[in-house]
């Protein structure tokens, strides 16, 4: 049964080209200020800069005490160590440079997954050149799950038990699902086909298996944004409405009670109880 829509409310304003909220191992909220090159720490007491990549960062995650940052200018994933030093982690596959990593996540075993789309317009319906990769925990194996075949893949999330990997393929306006069976063999299919707007930009899962998909559209054509809430079976449960439409990232807080949403045109962080 379809539930009534919920409304997100403003939590904070900061940064420029705001995207990709993420909670660190200590529960702190981080967001990416892509146009200023900064990773910001956001709390009710204020905003502070954690690191500046001198590029266009697009997403980040934590793994074993280090911060891994996708960056379009560097066309690489950067690693910020516990000592604060910033270095290049990976930038190519089989001697071919990435277009620009755009989203990143880590599973419970320490394996890293990321999308490589480049800036908007680099990978389109006419030229679907976006990819999805995984890096083994020891950093020794870089493997494509989908190689230069997707139309702007720009968001990803793992299901609660790591049994599935969800990918937002923005320009195809759909959510993809990757499942590994047997080990090392990945199967990909359309999990949910959306209509209207430009397409999904970000995805998150809660502990119960509900999937939250940010639906992006340009502020020039739409003044409200929507988060689609899908059940663990893949049916649409409800929408969460946001006051602006260029939704760029979502994350579930560590307690699993609140959804945090970034919006790029107003540089806002919105929240809604889930």
CSV table of C-alpha atoms in Angstrom, one decimal, residues 6-270:
chain,number,residue,atom,x,y,z
A,6,UNK,CA,6.8,12.9,3.7
A,7,UNK,CA,8.4,16.4,3.7
A,8,UNK,CA,12.1,17.0,4.4
A,9,UNK,CA,13.2,20.0,6.4
A,10,UNK,CA,16.3,22.2,6.3
A,11,UNK,CA,19.2,21.1,8.6
A,12,UNK,CA,22.1,23.3,7.4
A,13,UNK,CA,23.4,25.4,4.5
A,14,UNK,CA,27.1,25.4,3.5
A,15,UNK,CA,29.6,24.9,0.8
A,16,UNK,CA,29.3,25.2,-3.0
A,17,UNK,CA,27.9,22.5,-5.3
A,18,UNK,CA,27.0,20.5,-2.2
A,19,UNK,CA,26.9,16.7,-2.6
A,20,UNK,CA,27.5,13.2,-1.0
A,21,UNK,CA,26.6,13.2,2.7
A,22,UNK,CA,28.5,10.5,4.6
A,23,UNK,CA,28.9,9.5,8.3
A,24,UNK,CA,32.3,8.7,9.5
A,25,UNK,CA,33.3,5.9,11.9
A,26,UNK,CA,32.7,8.2,14.9
A,27,UNK,CA,29.2,9.2,13.7
A,28,UNK,CA,30.2,12.7,12.4
A,29,UNK,CA,28.4,14.0,9.3
A,30,UNK,CA,30.6,14.9,6.3
A,31,UNK,CA,29.5,16.5,3.0
A,32,UNK,CA,31.4,17.3,-0.2
A,33,UNK,CA,31.6,20.9,-1.4
A,34,UNK,CA,32.5,20.0,-4.9
A,35,UNK,CA,32.9,23.6,-6.4
A,36,UNK,CA,35.3,24.7,-3.6
A,37,UNK,CA,37.2,21.4,-3.5
A,38,UNK,CA,36.5,20.8,0.2
A,39,UNK,CA,35.3,18.0,2.4
A,40,UNK,CA,33.3,19.6,5.2
A,41,UNK,CA,32.3,18.4,8.7
A,42,UNK,CA,28.8,19.5,9.6
A,43,UNK,CA,27.2,19.6,13.0
A,44,UNK,CA,24.6,21.6,14.8
A,45,UNK,CA,27.5,23.7,16.2
A,46,UNK,CA,28.9,24.6,12.9
A,47,UNK,CA,30.8,23.7,9.7
A,48,UNK,CA,34.6,23.1,9.4
A,49,UNK,CA,36.9,22.1,6.5
A,50,UNK,CA,38.5,18.7,6.8
A,51,UNK,CA,40.6,18.6,3.6
A,52,UNK,CA,40.8,20.4,0.3
A,53,UNK,CA,41.7,18.3,-2.8
A,54,UNK,CA,42.4,21.3,-5.0
A,55,UNK,CA,40.1,19.7,-7.5
A,56,UNK,CA,36.4,18.8,-7.8
A,57,UNK,CA,35.6,16.1,-5.2
A,58,UNK,CA,32.4,14.2,-5.7
A,59,UNK,CA,32.1,11.6,-3.0
A,60,UNK,CA,34.0,10.0,-0.1
A,61,UNK,CA,34.0,7.0,2.3
A,62,UNK,CA,36.1,5.8,5.2
A,63,UNK,CA,38.0,2.5,5.2
A,64,UNK,CA,40.3,1.3,8.0
A,65,UNK,CA,41.1,4.8,9.3
A,66,UNK,CA,41.6,6.4,5.9
A,67,UNK,CA,39.4,8.7,3.8
A,68,UNK,CA,38.9,7.8,0.1
A,69,UNK,CA,37.8,10.7,-2.1
A,70,UNK,CA,36.5,10.6,-5.7
A,71,UNK,CA,37.7,13.6,-7.7
A,72,UNK,CA,36.8,14.7,-11.2
A,73,UNK,CA,39.7,17.0,-11.8
A,74,UNK,CA,42.3,14.5,-10.6
A,75,UNK,CA,40.3,11.8,-12.5
A,76,UNK,CA,41.2,9.5,-9.6
A,77,UNK,CA,40.4,8.2,-6.1
A,78,UNK,CA,42.5,10.0,-3.6
A,79,UNK,CA,43.5,8.7,-0.1
A,80,UNK,CA,43.8,10.8,3.0
A,81,UNK,CA,45.7,9.0,5.6
A,82,UNK,CA,45.3,9.2,9.4
A,83,UNK,CA,48.2,11.7,9.4
A,84,UNK,CA,46.3,14.0,7.1
A,85,UNK,CA,48.5,13.4,4.0
A,86,UNK,CA,46.7,13.3,0.6
A,87,UNK,CA,47.8,10.9,-2.1
A,88,UNK,CA,46.6,9.2,-5.3
A,89,UNK,CA,45.1,5.8,-4.6
A,90,UNK,CA,44.0,4.7,-8.1
A,91,UNK,CA,43.5,6.6,-11.4
A,92,UNK,CA,43.4,4.0,-14.3
A,93,UNK,CA,42.3,0.6,-15.4
A,94,UNK,CA,44.6,-1.3,-17.8
A,95,UNK,CA,46.6,1.8,-18.6
A,96,UNK,CA,43.5,3.9,-19.4
A,97,UNK,CA,42.6,6.9,-17.3
A,98,UNK,CA,39.3,7.1,-15.5
A,99,UNK,CA,36.8,9.6,-16.7
A,100,UNK,CA,36.3,10.9,-13.2
A,101,UNK,CA,35.1,8.7,-10.2
A,102,UNK,CA,31.7,10.0,-9.0
A,103,UNK,CA,30.5,7.7,-6.1
A,104,UNK,CA,32.1,5.3,-3.7
A,105,UNK,CA,31.1,2.8,-1.0
A,106,UNK,CA,32.8,0.0,1.1
A,107,UNK,CA,31.3,-3.3,2.1
A,108,UNK,CA,31.7,-5.1,5.4
A,109,UNK,CA,34.8,-7.0,4.3
A,110,UNK,CA,36.6,-3.8,3.3
A,111,UNK,CA,36.2,-4.1,-0.5
A,112,UNK,CA,35.6,-0.7,-2.3
A,113,UNK,CA,33.1,-0.1,-5.0
A,114,UNK,CA,32.9,3.0,-7.1
A,115,UNK,CA,31.3,4.5,-10.3
A,116,UNK,CA,33.3,6.2,-13.0
A,117,UNK,CA,31.2,8.6,-15.0
A,118,UNK,CA,33.1,11.8,-15.4
A,119,UNK,CA,31.3,15.2,-15.3
A,120,UNK,CA,27.7,15.3,-16.5
A,121,UNK,CA,27.7,15.0,-20.3
A,122,UNK,CA,30.8,12.8,-20.4
A,123,UNK,CA,28.7,9.6,-20.5
A,124,UNK,CA,25.2,9.9,-22.1
A,125,UNK,CA,22.5,7.8,-23.6
A,126,UNK,CA,24.1,8.3,-27.0
A,127,UNK,CA,27.5,7.4,-25.6
A,128,UNK,CA,27.1,5.3,-22.5
A,129,UNK,CA,30.7,5.1,-21.4
A,130,UNK,CA,30.3,5.0,-17.6
A,131,UNK,CA,31.7,2.1,-15.5
A,132,UNK,CA,31.4,0.4,-12.1
A,133,UNK,CA,34.6,-1.0,-10.4
A,134,UNK,CA,35.5,-2.9,-7.3
A,135,UNK,CA,38.8,-2.9,-5.5
A,136,UNK,CA,39.8,-5.7,-3.2
A,137,UNK,CA,40.4,-5.0,0.5
A,138,UNK,CA,44.2,-5.4,0.0
A,139,UNK,CA,44.2,-3.0,-2.9
A,140,UNK,CA,45.7,-5.5,-5.2
A,141,UNK,CA,42.8,-6.3,-7.5
A,142,UNK,CA,40.8,-3.7,-9.5
A,143,UNK,CA,37.9,-5.3,-11.3
A,144,UNK,CA,35.2,-3.8,-13.6
A,145,UNK,CA,31.6,-4.9,-12.9
A,146,UNK,CA,30.4,-2.9,-15.9
A,147,UNK,CA,33.0,-1.4,-18.3
A,148,UNK,CA,32.1,1.6,-20.3
A,149,UNK,CA,28.5,0.6,-20.8
A,150,UNK,CA,26.4,2.9,-18.5
A,151,UNK,CA,24.9,6.3,-19.1
A,152,UNK,CA,26.3,8.4,-16.2
A,153,UNK,CA,26.4,6.1,-13.2
A,154,UNK,CA,26.6,8.5,-10.3
A,155,UNK,CA,25.4,6.8,-7.1
A,156,UNK,CA,25.8,3.5,-5.4
A,157,UNK,CA,24.9,1.7,-2.2
A,158,UNK,CA,25.2,-1.8,-0.7
A,159,UNK,CA,22.2,-3.7,0.7
A,160,UNK,CA,22.4,-4.4,4.5
A,161,UNK,CA,24.1,-7.8,4.2
A,162,UNK,CA,26.2,-6.9,1.1
A,163,UNK,CA,24.1,-9.3,-1.0
A,164,UNK,CA,23.3,-6.6,-3.7
A,165,UNK,CA,24.9,-3.5,-5.0
A,166,UNK,CA,22.6,-0.7,-6.2
A,167,UNK,CA,23.7,1.7,-8.9
A,168,UNK,CA,22.0,4.9,-10.1
A,169,UNK,CA,22.2,5.2,-13.9
A,170,UNK,CA,21.1,8.8,-14.2
A,171,UNK,CA,20.7,9.3,-17.9
A,172,UNK,CA,18.7,6.0,-18.3
A,173,UNK,CA,16.5,7.1,-15.4
A,174,UNK,CA,16.8,3.8,-13.6
A,175,UNK,CA,18.2,2.0,-10.6
A,176,UNK,CA,20.4,-1.0,-11.4
A,177,UNK,CA,21.1,-4.0,-9.2
A,178,UNK,CA,24.3,-6.0,-9.2
A,179,UNK,CA,24.4,-9.5,-7.6
A,180,UNK,CA,27.4,-11.7,-7.2
A,181,UNK,CA,26.9,-15.4,-7.9
A,182,UNK,CA,29.1,-17.4,-7.9
A,183,UNK,CA,32.0,-15.5,-6.3
A,184,UNK,CA,33.6,-13.2,-8.9
A,185,UNK,CA,30.7,-13.3,-11.3
A,186,UNK,CA,28.3,-10.3,-11.2
A,187,UNK,CA,24.9,-10.2,-12.7
A,188,UNK,CA,23.3,-6.8,-13.5
A,189,UNK,CA,19.6,-5.9,-14.2
A,190,UNK,CA,17.2,-3.0,-14.0
A,191,UNK,CA,15.8,-3.0,-10.4
A,192,UNK,CA,13.5,0.0,-10.8
A,193,UNK,CA,12.6,2.1,-13.9
A,194,UNK,CA,11.7,5.7,-13.1
A,195,UNK,CA,9.9,8.3,-15.3
A,196,UNK,CA,9.9,12.0,-15.3
A,197,UNK,CA,12.8,14.3,-14.2
A,198,UNK,CA,16.4,13.7,-15.3
A,199,UNK,CA,17.2,10.6,-13.3
A,200,UNK,CA,18.4,9.1,-10.0
A,201,UNK,CA,21.6,10.7,-8.6
A,202,UNK,CA,22.1,8.9,-5.3
A,203,UNK,CA,20.9,5.9,-3.3
A,204,UNK,CA,21.1,4.6,0.3
A,205,UNK,CA,19.8,1.6,2.1
A,206,UNK,CA,18.6,1.2,5.7
A,207,UNK,CA,19.1,-1.8,8.0
A,208,UNK,CA,15.7,-3.2,7.1
A,209,UNK,CA,16.5,-3.2,3.4
A,210,UNK,CA,14.4,-0.2,2.3
A,211,UNK,CA,16.1,1.6,-0.6
A,212,UNK,CA,16.1,5.5,-0.8
A,213,UNK,CA,16.7,6.9,-4.3
A,214,UNK,CA,17.3,10.7,-4.9
A,215,UNK,CA,15.6,11.8,-8.1
A,216,UNK,CA,17.5,14.7,-9.7
A,217,UNK,CA,16.1,17.4,-11.9
A,218,UNK,CA,17.3,20.8,-12.9
A,219,UNK,CA,16.2,23.8,-10.8
A,220,UNK,CA,15.2,25.6,-13.9
A,221,UNK,CA,12.4,23.2,-14.7
A,222,UNK,CA,11.3,21.9,-11.2
A,223,UNK,CA,11.2,23.6,-7.9
A,224,UNK,CA,10.7,20.5,-5.7
A,225,UNK,CA,12.7,17.3,-5.4
A,226,UNK,CA,11.7,13.8,-4.6
A,227,UNK,CA,13.2,10.8,-2.8
A,228,UNK,CA,11.7,7.5,-3.9
A,229,UNK,CA,11.4,5.0,-1.1
A,230,UNK,CA,11.4,1.4,-2.3
A,231,UNK,CA,10.5,-1.7,-0.2
A,232,UNK,CA,13.0,-4.6,0.1
A,233,UNK,CA,10.9,-6.2,-2.7
A,234,UNK,CA,11.4,-3.3,-5.0
A,235,UNK,CA,8.0,-1.7,-4.9
A,236,UNK,CA,7.4,2.1,-4.5
A,237,UNK,CA,6.3,2.8,-0.9
A,238,UNK,CA,6.2,6.6,-0.9
A,239,UNK,CA,8.0,9.7,-1.9
A,240,UNK,CA,9.9,12.2,0.3
A,241,UNK,CA,9.5,15.7,-0.9
A,242,UNK,CA,12.3,18.2,-0.7
A,243,UNK,CA,12.1,22.1,-1.2
A,244,UNK,CA,14.5,22.1,-4.1
A,245,UNK,CA,15.2,19.7,-7.0
A,246,UNK,CA,18.9,19.2,-7.6
A,247,UNK,CA,19.2,16.4,-5.1
A,248,UNK,CA,22.8,15.3,-5.1
A,249,UNK,CA,23.3,12.8,-2.3
A,250,UNK,CA,21.6,10.9,0.6
A,251,UNK,CA,22.7,9.0,3.7
A,252,UNK,CA,21.1,7.2,6.6
A,253,UNK,CA,22.4,8.3,10.0
A,254,UNK,CA,24.1,5.7,12.2
A,255,UNK,CA,21.0,5.2,14.3
A,256,UNK,CA,19.0,4.4,11.2
A,257,UNK,CA,16.3,7.0,12.2
A,258,UNK,CA,17.0,10.0,9.9
A,259,UNK,CA,17.8,10.5,6.2
A,260,UNK,CA,20.2,13.3,5.3
A,261,UNK,CA,19.9,14.8,1.8
A,262,UNK,CA,22.2,17.2,0.0
A,263,UNK,CA,20.8,19.7,-2.6
A,264,UNK,CA,23.2,21.4,-5.0
A,265,UNK,CA,21.4,24.5,-6.3
A,266,UNK,CA,20.7,25.8,-2.7
A,267,UNK,CA,23.7,24.2,-1.0
A,268,UNK,CA,21.4,22.7,1.6
A,269,UNK,CA,21.4,19.7,3.8
A,270,UNK,CA,17.8,18.5,4.5
